[in-house]
Amino acid sequence: MAGPLVTGERPQRSSEPVLVFGEVHTCLLPHRQALNGCDAANLLRWRADERVPISERPNLYIRSSDVPTGVDCHLPTASGAKTRAVGTVTAHATLTEGRLLQVGAHCTVTADGPGQRRHWGYYLARTGVLEPFGTLPVRDVADGCLSDGLRPGDLDLRAIVGRSLTRVLRNSTLDRQPPFKSQTTRLRWVALRAADGEGPCLQQFTLVGNTLRTAELRLPTNIPTAAAGLCHDLALHDWLLTTLVKMVQRSRLGSTDGRNALTALRPAVDHLMHLWMPAARVDQTLRPLWEVLEREPGFTRQWQLLVHRIRDQLALQTVTDLPP
């Protein structure tokens, strides 16, 4: 949506950010073998002259550069009210252990903005920030971002993430032969400013159907990069847990021949069980939020229960197969 460009205006003080929202898609890389660091970096290199850093501790982790997308559209609202905003959304991709691919996009919205559009140079200089026309209805927009009912003309982060994900998946180096079947999950999240004196808080984390999750955070300060990092970590471990649960269910562990069940679960042992590492790259100020997930619904407790069950069956099958 195009709008009038305003040039020659005097610099104005930026309004205070009050809302951050984003979406993360997580999937298994469609490749038979996990990529090494060099190949993973090449996969996530958006430009030929770009250097992609490689982190090897505590696990192999590659993060692409941020890619900005200029937008001029209405923000999603629960009430249906039209709130126009202009600015940029940032997107990036990550690859964990050469196996788990994530693409996310997020933006920060200020409390208010001018009644007319500024020149694009102003917005491009403030990457990942949107300014509304007038005062932002924070709660209405937050609820709209968490809902799944976008109207024509609304900002669609799912489409922005989808384009970047497709770009990675179409890379000719991928053989498109994943070691097992799985689904792509989506986490849609919002982070609002906490009240004065309050620390970071995870208000809710909800499973919506088989593949969609929503999360709402309260943050004491505007830390969009840290919030996005936490939500990427949450999305990654939710995908791991969801995928392992489904693999155990499909294997019919405990109700069929032990060898057949363990054959079905072999990909979990080879490709998933070593990836569980909550909060390994989460900003220190937000790590306490993981404690909420550990208490309810108990992410790590459920993961460990499944892993112990698989290992117990492996040990039992080994004993059964021993010669008399």
Coordinates of C-alpha atoms in Angstrom, one line a residue, residues 100-304:
L100 CA 16.5 -27.9 12.8
L101 CA 15.6 -24.9 10.6
Q102 CA 13.8 -21.8 12.0
V103 CA 12.7 -18.7 10.3
G104 CA 11.2 -15.8 12.2
A105 CA 10.0 -12.2 11.7
H106 CA 9.3 -9.6 14.3
C107 CA 8.8 -5.9 14.8
T108 CA 8.4 -3.2 17.5
V109 CA 5.5 -0.8 17.5
T110 CA 5.7 2.6 19.2
A111 CA 3.0 4.0 21.4
D112 CA 2.0 6.7 18.9
G113 CA 3.2 8.3 15.7
P114 CA 2.6 11.2 13.3
G115 CA -0.6 11.7 11.4
Q116 CA 1.2 11.6 8.1
R117 CA 3.7 9.3 6.5
R118 CA 7.4 10.2 6.7
H119 CA 10.0 9.6 4.0
W120 CA 11.2 6.0 3.6
G121 CA 14.7 6.9 4.6
Y122 CA 13.5 7.6 8.1
Y123 CA 11.9 4.2 8.4
L124 CA 14.8 2.3 6.9
A125 CA 17.1 3.9 9.4
R126 CA 15.0 2.4 12.2
T127 CA 15.0 -1.3 11.3
G128 CA 12.3 -3.4 12.8
V129 CA 10.2 -0.5 14.1
L130 CA 6.7 0.4 13.1
E131 CA 5.0 3.7 13.8
P132 CA 1.2 3.9 14.0
F133 CA -0.8 6.8 12.7
G134 CA -2.0 8.3 16.0
T135 CA -2.1 6.4 19.3
L136 CA -1.7 2.7 19.3
P137 CA -4.6 0.6 20.8
V138 CA -2.1 -1.8 22.5
R139 CA -4.4 -4.4 23.8
D140 CA -6.5 -4.5 20.7
V141 CA -3.5 -5.0 18.5
A142 CA -1.9 -7.6 20.8
D143 CA -5.1 -9.7 20.7
G144 CA -5.3 -9.3 17.0
C145 CA -1.7 -10.4 16.5
L146 CA -2.4 -13.6 18.5
S147 CA -5.6 -14.4 16.6
D148 CA -5.8 -16.3 13.4
G149 CA -8.3 -14.1 11.6
L150 CA -6.4 -11.6 9.5
R151 CA -8.4 -9.3 7.2
P152 CA -7.3 -8.1 3.8
G153 CA -4.7 -5.3 4.2
D154 CA -3.5 -6.4 7.6
L155 CA 0.2 -7.0 8.3
D156 CA 0.8 -10.7 7.7
L157 CA 3.9 -11.9 9.4
R158 CA 3.1 -15.5 8.4
A159 CA 3.5 -14.5 4.7
I160 CA 6.8 -12.7 5.4
V161 CA 8.2 -15.7 7.3
G162 CA 6.9 -18.1 4.6
R163 CA 8.7 -16.3 1.8
S164 CA 12.0 -16.5 3.7
L165 CA 11.5 -20.2 4.6
T166 CA 10.7 -21.0 1.0
R167 CA 13.9 -19.3 -0.1
V168 CA 15.9 -21.5 2.2
L169 CA 14.1 -24.7 1.3
R170 CA 14.5 -24.2 -2.4
N171 CA 18.3 -24.2 -2.1
S172 CA 19.7 -26.6 -4.6
T173 CA 22.2 -28.1 -2.1
L174 CA 19.3 -29.8 -0.2
D175 CA 18.4 -33.4 -1.3
R176 CA 14.9 -33.1 0.1
Q177 CA 15.2 -36.5 1.7
P178 CA 14.6 -35.9 5.5
P179 CA 15.4 -38.9 7.8
F180 CA 11.8 -39.0 9.1
K181 CA 8.4 -37.3 8.6
S182 CA 7.4 -34.3 10.7
Q183 CA 5.3 -31.1 10.6
T184 CA 6.2 -27.5 10.6
T185 CA 5.0 -25.7 13.7
R186 CA 4.3 -22.0 14.1
L187 CA 4.6 -19.8 17.2
R188 CA 2.9 -16.5 17.2
W189 CA 3.9 -14.2 20.0
V190 CA 3.5 -10.8 21.5
A191 CA 5.5 -8.9 24.2
L192 CA 3.9 -6.0 26.0
R193 CA 5.6 -3.6 28.4
A194 CA 5.4 -4.7 32.0
A195 CA 4.2 -2.3 34.8
D196 CA 6.8 -0.3 36.6
G197 CA 8.6 -2.5 39.1
E198 CA 7.5 -5.8 37.5
G199 CA 10.0 -8.3 36.1
P200 CA 9.6 -10.3 32.9
C201 CA 6.6 -12.6 32.9
L202 CA 5.2 -15.3 30.6
Q203 CA 1.5 -14.6 30.7
Q204 CA 0.4 -17.5 28.5
F205 CA 1.6 -20.3 26.2
T206 CA -1.2 -22.0 24.3
L207 CA -1.4 -24.9 21.8
V208 CA -3.9 -24.0 19.1
G209 CA -4.5 -27.1 17.0
N210 CA -1.7 -29.4 15.9
T211 CA 0.8 -26.9 14.6
L212 CA 0.0 -23.3 15.9
R213 CA 1.1 -22.0 19.3
T214 CA 0.6 -18.6 20.8
A215 CA 2.6 -16.9 23.6
E216 CA 2.2 -13.6 25.5
L217 CA 5.1 -12.0 27.4
R218 CA 5.4 -9.0 29.7
L219 CA 8.8 -7.3 29.6
P220 CA 10.1 -4.5 31.8
T221 CA 12.1 -2.8 29.0
N222 CA 12.0 -2.7 25.3
I223 CA 14.3 -5.7 24.3
P224 CA 12.9 -7.0 21.0
T225 CA 16.0 -9.0 20.1
A226 CA 16.0 -10.8 23.4
A227 CA 12.3 -11.4 23.2
A228 CA 12.6 -12.9 19.7
G229 CA 15.5 -15.1 20.9
L230 CA 13.4 -16.5 23.8
C231 CA 10.5 -17.2 21.4
H232 CA 12.8 -18.9 18.9
D233 CA 14.1 -21.1 21.7
L234 CA 10.6 -21.8 23.0
A235 CA 9.5 -22.7 19.4
L236 CA 12.5 -25.0 18.9
H237 CA 11.9 -27.0 22.1
D238 CA 8.1 -27.1 21.5
W239 CA 8.8 -28.6 18.1
L240 CA 11.2 -31.2 19.6
L241 CA 8.7 -32.3 22.2
T242 CA 5.7 -32.3 19.8
T243 CA 7.7 -34.4 17.2
L244 CA 8.9 -36.9 19.8
V245 CA 5.4 -37.4 21.3
K246 CA 4.1 -38.1 17.8
M247 CA 6.9 -40.5 17.0
V248 CA 6.3 -42.5 20.2
Q249 CA 2.6 -42.6 19.4
R250 CA 3.1 -43.8 15.9
S251 CA 5.6 -46.5 17.0
R252 CA 3.0 -48.1 19.3
L253 CA 5.7 -48.5 21.8
G254 CA 4.7 -51.2 24.4
S255 CA 1.9 -52.6 22.3
T256 CA 3.6 -54.2 19.4
D257 CA 6.8 -56.1 18.6
G258 CA 9.7 -54.5 20.3
R259 CA 12.0 -54.5 17.3
N260 CA 9.4 -52.8 15.1
A261 CA 8.8 -50.1 17.7
L262 CA 12.4 -49.4 18.1
T263 CA 13.0 -49.3 14.4
A264 CA 10.4 -46.6 14.2
L265 CA 12.0 -44.7 17.0
R266 CA 15.6 -45.0 15.7
P267 CA 15.4 -41.5 14.0
A268 CA 14.6 -40.0 17.4
V269 CA 17.7 -41.5 18.9
D270 CA 19.9 -40.5 15.9
H271 CA 18.6 -37.0 15.2
L272 CA 16.6 -35.5 18.1
M273 CA 17.5 -36.7 21.6
H274 CA 20.8 -34.8 21.8
L275 CA 19.2 -31.5 20.8
W276 CA 17.3 -30.7 24.1
M277 CA 19.1 -27.7 25.6
P278 CA 16.5 -25.1 26.9
A279 CA 17.7 -21.5 27.3
A280 CA 21.2 -22.2 26.0
R281 CA 21.1 -19.0 24.0
V282 CA 18.4 -17.0 25.8
D283 CA 19.3 -13.6 27.1
Q284 CA 20.1 -13.9 30.8
T285 CA 17.4 -11.4 31.9
L286 CA 14.7 -13.7 30.3
R287 CA 15.9 -17.1 31.4
P288 CA 13.6 -17.1 34.5
L289 CA 10.7 -17.3 32.1
W290 CA 11.8 -20.9 31.2
E291 CA 11.1 -21.8 34.9
V292 CA 7.4 -21.1 34.2
L293 CA 7.4 -23.7 31.4
E294 CA 9.3 -26.2 33.5
R295 CA 6.6 -25.9 36.2
E296 CA 3.6 -25.9 34.0
P297 CA 3.2 -27.7 31.6
G298 CA 6.6 -29.2 32.4
F299 CA 8.5 -29.2 29.2
T300 CA 11.7 -30.9 30.3
R301 CA 9.8 -33.3 32.6
Q302 CA 7.8 -34.6 29.7
W303 CA 10.8 -34.8 27.4
Q304 CA 12.8 -36.8 29.9

